[in-house]
mmCIF file of C-alpha atoms and ligand atoms in Angstrom:
data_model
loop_
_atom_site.group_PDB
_atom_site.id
_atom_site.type_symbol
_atom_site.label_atom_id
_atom_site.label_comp_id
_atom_site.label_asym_id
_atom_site.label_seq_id
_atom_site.Cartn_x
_atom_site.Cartn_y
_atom_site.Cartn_z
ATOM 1 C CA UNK A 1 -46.092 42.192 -31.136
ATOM 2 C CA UNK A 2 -47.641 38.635 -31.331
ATOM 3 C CA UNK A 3 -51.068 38.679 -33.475
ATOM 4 C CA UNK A 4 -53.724 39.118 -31.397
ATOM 5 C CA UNK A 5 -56.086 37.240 -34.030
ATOM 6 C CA UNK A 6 -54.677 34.714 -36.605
ATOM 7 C CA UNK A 7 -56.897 33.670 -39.358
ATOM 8 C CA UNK A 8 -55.823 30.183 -41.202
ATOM 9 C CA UNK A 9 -56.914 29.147 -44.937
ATOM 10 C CA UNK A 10 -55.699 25.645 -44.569
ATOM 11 C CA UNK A 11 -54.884 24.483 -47.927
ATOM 12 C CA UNK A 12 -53.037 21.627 -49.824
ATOM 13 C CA UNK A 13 -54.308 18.201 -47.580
ATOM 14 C CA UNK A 14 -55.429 16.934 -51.518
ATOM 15 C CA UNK A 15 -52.294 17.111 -53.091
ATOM 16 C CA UNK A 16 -50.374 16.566 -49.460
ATOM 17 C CA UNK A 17 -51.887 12.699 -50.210
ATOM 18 C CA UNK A 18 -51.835 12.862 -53.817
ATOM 19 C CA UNK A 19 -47.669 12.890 -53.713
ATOM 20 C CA UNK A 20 -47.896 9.876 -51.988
ATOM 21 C CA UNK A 21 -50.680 7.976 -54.039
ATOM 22 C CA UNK A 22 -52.979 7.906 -50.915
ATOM 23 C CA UNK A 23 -57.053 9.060 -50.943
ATOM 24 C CA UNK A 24 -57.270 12.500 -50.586
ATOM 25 C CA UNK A 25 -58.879 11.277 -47.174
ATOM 26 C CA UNK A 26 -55.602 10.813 -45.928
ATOM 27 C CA UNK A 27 -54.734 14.824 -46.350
ATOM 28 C CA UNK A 28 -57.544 15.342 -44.101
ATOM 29 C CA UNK A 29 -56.632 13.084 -41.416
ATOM 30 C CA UNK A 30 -52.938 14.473 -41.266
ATOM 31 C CA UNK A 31 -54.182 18.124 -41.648
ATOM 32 C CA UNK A 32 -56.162 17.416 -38.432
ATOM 33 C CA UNK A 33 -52.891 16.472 -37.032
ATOM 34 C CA UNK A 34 -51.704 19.648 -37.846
ATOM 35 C CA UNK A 35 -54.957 21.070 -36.380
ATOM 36 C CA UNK A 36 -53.865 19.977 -33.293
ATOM 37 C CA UNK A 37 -50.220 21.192 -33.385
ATOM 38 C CA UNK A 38 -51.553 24.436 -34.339
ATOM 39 C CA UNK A 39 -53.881 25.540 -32.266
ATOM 40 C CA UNK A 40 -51.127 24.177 -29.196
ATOM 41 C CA UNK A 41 -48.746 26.317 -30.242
ATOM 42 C CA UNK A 42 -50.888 29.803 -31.146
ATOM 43 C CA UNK A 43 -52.499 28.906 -27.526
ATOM 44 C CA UNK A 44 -48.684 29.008 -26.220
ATOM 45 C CA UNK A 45 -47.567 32.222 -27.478
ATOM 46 C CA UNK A 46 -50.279 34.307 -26.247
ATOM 47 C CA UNK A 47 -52.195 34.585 -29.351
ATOM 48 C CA UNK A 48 -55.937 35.701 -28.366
ATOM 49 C CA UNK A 49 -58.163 34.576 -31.355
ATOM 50 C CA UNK A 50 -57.587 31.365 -34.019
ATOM 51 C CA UNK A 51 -59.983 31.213 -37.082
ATOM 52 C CA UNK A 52 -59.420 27.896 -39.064
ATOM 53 C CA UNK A 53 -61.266 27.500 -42.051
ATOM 54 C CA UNK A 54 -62.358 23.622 -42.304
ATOM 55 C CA UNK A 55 -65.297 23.826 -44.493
ATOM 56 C CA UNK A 56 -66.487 26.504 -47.038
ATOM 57 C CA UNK A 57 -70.333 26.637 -48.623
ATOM 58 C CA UNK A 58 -68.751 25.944 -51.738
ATOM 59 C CA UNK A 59 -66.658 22.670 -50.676
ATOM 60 C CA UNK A 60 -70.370 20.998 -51.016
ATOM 61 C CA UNK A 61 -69.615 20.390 -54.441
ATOM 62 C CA UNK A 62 -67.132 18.085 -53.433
ATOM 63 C CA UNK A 63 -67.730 14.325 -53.832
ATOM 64 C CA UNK A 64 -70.072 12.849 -51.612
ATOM 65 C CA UNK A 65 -67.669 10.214 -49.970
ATOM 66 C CA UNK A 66 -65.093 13.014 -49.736
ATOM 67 C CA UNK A 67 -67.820 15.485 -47.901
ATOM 68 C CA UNK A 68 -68.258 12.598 -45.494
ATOM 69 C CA UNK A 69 -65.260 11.909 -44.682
ATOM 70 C CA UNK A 70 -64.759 15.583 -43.416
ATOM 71 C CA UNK A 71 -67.951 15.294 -41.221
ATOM 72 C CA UNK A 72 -67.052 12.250 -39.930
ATOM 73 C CA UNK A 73 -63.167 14.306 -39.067
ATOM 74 C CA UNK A 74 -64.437 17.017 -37.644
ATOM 75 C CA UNK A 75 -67.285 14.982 -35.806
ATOM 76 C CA UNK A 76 -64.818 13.264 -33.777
ATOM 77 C CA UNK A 77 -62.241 16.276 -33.460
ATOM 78 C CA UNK A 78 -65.431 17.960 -31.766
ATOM 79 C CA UNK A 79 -66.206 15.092 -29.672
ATOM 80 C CA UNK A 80 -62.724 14.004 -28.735
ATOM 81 C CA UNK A 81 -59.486 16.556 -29.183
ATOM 82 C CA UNK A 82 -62.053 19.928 -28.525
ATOM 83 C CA UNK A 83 -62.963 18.330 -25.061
ATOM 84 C CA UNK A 84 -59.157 17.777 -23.780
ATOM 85 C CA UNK A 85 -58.331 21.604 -25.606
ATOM 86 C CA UNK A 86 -61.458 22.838 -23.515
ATOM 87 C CA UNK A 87 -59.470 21.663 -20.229
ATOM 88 C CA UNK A 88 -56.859 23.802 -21.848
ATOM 89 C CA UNK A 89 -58.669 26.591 -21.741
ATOM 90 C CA UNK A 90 -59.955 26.967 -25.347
ATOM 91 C CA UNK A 91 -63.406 28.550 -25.841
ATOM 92 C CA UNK A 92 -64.490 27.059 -29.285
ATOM 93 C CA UNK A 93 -67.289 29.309 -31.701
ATOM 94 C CA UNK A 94 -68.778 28.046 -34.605
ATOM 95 C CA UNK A 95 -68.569 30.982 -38.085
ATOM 96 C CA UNK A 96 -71.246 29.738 -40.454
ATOM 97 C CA UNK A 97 -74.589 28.512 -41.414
ATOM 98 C CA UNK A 98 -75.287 25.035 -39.125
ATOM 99 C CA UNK A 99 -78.379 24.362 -40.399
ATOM 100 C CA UNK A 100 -77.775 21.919 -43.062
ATOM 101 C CA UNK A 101 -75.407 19.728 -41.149
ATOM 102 C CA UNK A 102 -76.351 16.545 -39.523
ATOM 103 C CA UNK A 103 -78.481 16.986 -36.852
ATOM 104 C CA UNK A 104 -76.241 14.653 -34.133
ATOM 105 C CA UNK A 105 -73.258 16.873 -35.128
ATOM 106 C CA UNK A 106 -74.871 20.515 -34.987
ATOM 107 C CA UNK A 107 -76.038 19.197 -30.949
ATOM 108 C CA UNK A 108 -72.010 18.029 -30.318
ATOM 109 C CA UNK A 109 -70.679 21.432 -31.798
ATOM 110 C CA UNK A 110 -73.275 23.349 -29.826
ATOM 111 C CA UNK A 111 -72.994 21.383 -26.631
ATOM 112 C CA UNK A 112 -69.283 22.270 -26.752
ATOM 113 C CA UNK A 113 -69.628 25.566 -27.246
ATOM 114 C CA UNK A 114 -71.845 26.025 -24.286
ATOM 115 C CA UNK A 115 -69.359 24.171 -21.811
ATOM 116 C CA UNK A 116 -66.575 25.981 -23.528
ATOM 117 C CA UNK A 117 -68.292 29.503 -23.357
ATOM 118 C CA UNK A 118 -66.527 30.714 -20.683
ATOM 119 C CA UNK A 119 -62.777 29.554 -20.902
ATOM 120 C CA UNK A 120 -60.525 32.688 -21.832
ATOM 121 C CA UNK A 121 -57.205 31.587 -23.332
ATOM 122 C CA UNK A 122 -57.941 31.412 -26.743
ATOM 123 C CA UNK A 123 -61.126 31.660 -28.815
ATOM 124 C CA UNK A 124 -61.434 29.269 -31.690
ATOM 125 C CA UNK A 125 -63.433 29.692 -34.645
ATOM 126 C CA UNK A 126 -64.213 26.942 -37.217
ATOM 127 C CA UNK A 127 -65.449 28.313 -40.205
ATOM 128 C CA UNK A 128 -68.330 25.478 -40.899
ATOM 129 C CA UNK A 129 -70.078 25.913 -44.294
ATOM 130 C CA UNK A 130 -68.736 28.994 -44.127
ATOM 131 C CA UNK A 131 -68.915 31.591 -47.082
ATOM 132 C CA UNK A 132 -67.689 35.700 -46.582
ATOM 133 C CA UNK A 133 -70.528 36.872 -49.504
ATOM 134 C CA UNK A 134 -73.595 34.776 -47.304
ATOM 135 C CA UNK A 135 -72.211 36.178 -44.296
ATOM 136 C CA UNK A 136 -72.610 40.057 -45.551
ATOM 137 C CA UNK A 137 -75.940 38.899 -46.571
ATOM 138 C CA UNK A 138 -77.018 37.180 -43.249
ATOM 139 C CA UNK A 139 -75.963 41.353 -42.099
ATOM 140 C CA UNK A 140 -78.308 42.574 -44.347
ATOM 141 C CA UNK A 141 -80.810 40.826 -43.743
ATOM 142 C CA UNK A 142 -80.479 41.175 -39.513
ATOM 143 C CA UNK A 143 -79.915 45.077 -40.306
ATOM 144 C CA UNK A 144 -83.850 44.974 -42.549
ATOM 145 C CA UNK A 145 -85.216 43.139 -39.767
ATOM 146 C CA UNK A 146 -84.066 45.837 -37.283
ATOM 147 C CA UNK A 147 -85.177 48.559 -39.459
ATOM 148 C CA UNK A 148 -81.906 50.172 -39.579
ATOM 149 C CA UNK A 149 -81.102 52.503 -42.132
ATOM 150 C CA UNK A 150 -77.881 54.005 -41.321
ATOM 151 C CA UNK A 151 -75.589 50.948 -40.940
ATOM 152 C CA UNK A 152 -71.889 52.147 -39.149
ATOM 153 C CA UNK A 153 -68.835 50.015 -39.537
ATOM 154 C CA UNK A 154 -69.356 49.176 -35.893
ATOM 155 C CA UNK A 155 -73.087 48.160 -36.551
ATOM 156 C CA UNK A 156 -72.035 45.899 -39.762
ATOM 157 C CA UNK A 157 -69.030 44.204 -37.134
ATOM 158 C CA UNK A 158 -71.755 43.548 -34.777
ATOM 159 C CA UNK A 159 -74.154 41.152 -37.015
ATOM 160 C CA UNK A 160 -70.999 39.000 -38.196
ATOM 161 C CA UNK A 161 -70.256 35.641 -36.741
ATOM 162 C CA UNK A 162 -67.206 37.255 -34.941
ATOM 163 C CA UNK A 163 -68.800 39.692 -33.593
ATOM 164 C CA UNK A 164 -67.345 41.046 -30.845
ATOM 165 C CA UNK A 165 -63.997 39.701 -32.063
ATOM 166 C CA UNK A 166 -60.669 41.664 -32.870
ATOM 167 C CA UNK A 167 -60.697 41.783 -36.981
ATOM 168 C CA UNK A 168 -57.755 38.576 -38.013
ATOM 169 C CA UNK A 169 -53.761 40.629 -38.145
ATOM 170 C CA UNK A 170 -52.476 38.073 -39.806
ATOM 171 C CA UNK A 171 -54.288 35.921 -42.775
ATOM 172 C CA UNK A 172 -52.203 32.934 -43.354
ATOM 173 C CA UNK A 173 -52.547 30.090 -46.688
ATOM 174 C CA UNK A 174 -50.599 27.271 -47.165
ATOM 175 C CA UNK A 175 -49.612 25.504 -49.957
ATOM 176 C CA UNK A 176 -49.049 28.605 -52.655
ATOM 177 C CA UNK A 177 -51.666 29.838 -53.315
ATOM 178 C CA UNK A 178 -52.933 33.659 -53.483
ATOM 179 C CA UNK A 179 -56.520 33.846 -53.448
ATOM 180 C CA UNK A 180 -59.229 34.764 -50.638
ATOM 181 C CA UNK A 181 -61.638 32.146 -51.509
ATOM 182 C CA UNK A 182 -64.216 33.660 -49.963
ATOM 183 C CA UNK A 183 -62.892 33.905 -46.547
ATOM 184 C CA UNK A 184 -63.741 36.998 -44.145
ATOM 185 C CA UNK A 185 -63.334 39.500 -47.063
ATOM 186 C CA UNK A 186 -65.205 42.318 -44.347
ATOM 187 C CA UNK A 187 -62.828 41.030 -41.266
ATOM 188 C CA UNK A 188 -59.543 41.599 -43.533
ATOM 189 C CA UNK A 189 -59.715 44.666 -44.743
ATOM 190 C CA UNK A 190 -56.164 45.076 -42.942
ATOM 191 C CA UNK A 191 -54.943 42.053 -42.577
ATOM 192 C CA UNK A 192 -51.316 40.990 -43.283
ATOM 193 C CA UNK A 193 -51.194 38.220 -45.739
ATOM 194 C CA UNK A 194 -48.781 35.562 -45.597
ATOM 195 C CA UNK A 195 -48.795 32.593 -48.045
ATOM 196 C CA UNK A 196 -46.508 29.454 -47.520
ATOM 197 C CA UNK A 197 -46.040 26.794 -50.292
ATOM 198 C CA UNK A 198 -46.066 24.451 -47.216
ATOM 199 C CA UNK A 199 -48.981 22.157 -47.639
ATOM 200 C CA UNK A 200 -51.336 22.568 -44.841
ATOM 201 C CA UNK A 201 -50.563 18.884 -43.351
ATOM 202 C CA UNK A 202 -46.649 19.982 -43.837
ATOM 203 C CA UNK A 203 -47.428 22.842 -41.576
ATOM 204 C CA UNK A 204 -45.215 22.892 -37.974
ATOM 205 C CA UNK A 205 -45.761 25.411 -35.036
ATOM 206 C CA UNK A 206 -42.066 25.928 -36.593
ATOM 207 C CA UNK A 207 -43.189 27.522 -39.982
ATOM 208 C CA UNK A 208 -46.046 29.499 -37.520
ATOM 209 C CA UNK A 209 -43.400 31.324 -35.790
ATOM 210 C CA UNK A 210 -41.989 32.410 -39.237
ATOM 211 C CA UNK A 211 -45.325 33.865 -39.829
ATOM 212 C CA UNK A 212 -45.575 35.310 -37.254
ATOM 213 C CA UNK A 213 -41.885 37.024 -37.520
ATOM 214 C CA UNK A 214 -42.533 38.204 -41.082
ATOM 215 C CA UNK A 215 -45.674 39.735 -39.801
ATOM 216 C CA UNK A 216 -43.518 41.610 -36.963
ATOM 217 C CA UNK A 217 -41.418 43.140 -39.724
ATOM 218 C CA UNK A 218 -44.568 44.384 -41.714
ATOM 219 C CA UNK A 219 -45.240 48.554 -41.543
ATOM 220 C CA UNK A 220 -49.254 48.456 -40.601
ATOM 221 C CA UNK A 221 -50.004 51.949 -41.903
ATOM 222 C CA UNK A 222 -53.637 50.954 -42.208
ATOM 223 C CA UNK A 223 -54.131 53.675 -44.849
ATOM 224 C CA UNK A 224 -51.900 56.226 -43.383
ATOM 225 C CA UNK A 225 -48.317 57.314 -43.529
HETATM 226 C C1 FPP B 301 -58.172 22.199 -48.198
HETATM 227 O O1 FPP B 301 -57.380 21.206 -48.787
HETATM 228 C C2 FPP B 301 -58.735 21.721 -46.976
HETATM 229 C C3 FPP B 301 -60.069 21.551 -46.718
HETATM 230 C C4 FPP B 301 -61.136 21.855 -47.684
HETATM 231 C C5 FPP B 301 -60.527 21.028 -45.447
HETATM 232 C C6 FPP B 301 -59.748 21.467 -44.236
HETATM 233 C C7 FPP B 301 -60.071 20.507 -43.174
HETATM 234 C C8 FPP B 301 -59.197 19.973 -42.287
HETATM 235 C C9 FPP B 301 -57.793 20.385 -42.137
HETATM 236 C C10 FPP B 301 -59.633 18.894 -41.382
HETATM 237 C C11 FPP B 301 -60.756 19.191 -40.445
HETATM 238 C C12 FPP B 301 -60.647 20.487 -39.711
HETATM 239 C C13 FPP B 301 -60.714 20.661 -38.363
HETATM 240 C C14 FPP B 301 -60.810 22.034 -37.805
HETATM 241 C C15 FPP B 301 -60.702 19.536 -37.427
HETATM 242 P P1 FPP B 301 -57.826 20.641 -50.193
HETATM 243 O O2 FPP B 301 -58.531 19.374 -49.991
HETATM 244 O O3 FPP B 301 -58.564 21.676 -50.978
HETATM 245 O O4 FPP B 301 -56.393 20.392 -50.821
HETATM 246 P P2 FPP B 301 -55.978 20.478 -52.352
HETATM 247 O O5 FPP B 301 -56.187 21.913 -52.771
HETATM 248 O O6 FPP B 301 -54.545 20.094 -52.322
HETATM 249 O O7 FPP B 301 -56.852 19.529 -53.084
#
């Protein structure tokens, strides 16, 4: 069975440039390459919903230049690539808190979402100042404001930025390492986790399919027997 949602930590574009002596810059503008490939090739093979992590609340304490230069990436993959993967079908949703970003930017991403809002191929979600903890907070803080004092698991689902959404099968990372980093810890309770040491701009729709396979040989008991 393909995944029905694949969720991406894409890792490694830092040390992807660092092994040539380039910027770390550089990472990011080849892991946008891969961006591309990516979201291609999940589209392809049926997959329903793609969540790519590109920027996390804590990646703020980044240098400034370096914070930038990731704005000024995904600025122009909003405004340029997202319009041609619209044609394609691709209906694009925003996980995180917008509010701090630039105010030019937060009317491009939310223009796009509107045109895209009714396309049905595949869903994509860029995590944007994205952080799991906030997001269980933002919950709580709906759920006060609702007055509602016996929160299901349904109810909880329902206040997250996918709501609505199947919860990710697969969690990929690149580039080796095994941590969550605060990435939809309510959303993967049951996810199948896949790391590659591939670094994320090394990443082919070749080494997706392998993913993918190893997930198809995983036993999803989801607690039972
Ligand atoms: C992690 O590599 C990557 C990021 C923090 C940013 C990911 C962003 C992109 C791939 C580009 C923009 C995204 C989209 C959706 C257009 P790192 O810099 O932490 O690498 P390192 O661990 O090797 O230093």
């Amino acid at each position: 069975m393909i995944p029905e949602h694949i969720a991406i930590i894409m890792d490694g574009n830092g040390r992807w440039a660092k092994k040539r002596s380039l910027p770390r810059v550089f990472g990011h503008r080849q892991g946008v390459k891969t961006v591309k490939k990516i979201v291609k090739s999940v589209s392809r093979l049926g997959v329903k919903v793609l969540t790519l992590y590109a920027f996390s609340t804590e990646n703020w304490k980044r240098p400034k230049t370096e914070v930038d230069a990731l704005f000024s990436l995904l600025s122009r993959f909003i405004k340029k690539d997202l319009k041609e993967l619209s044609d394609a079908g691709i209906k694009l949703r925003i996980l995180g808190d917008l509010s701090k970003f630039p105010q030019d930017l937060k009317s491009e991403i939310l223009s796009v979402c509107k045109d895209t809002e009714n396309n049905t191929d595949l869903e994509l979600n860029i995590a944007l100042n994205y952080g799991a903890r906030q997001e269980i907070i933002k919950v709580f803080e709906e759920m006060l404001k609702q007055g509602i004092k016996k929160p299901t698991e349904e109810i909880v689902s329902s206040f997250l930025y996918t709501a609505g959404q199947p919860d990710p099968d697969l969690l990929i990372r690149t580039s080796g390492e095994f941590r969550i980093s605060n990435f939809l810890l309510w959303q993967i309770a049951y996810s199948e986790i896949y790391v590659t040491d591939k670094l994320w701009p090394d990443f082919t729709p070749k080494d997706l399919e392998a993913a993918i396979s190893e997930f198809q040989k995983r036993d999803r008991r989801f607690g039972g027997i």
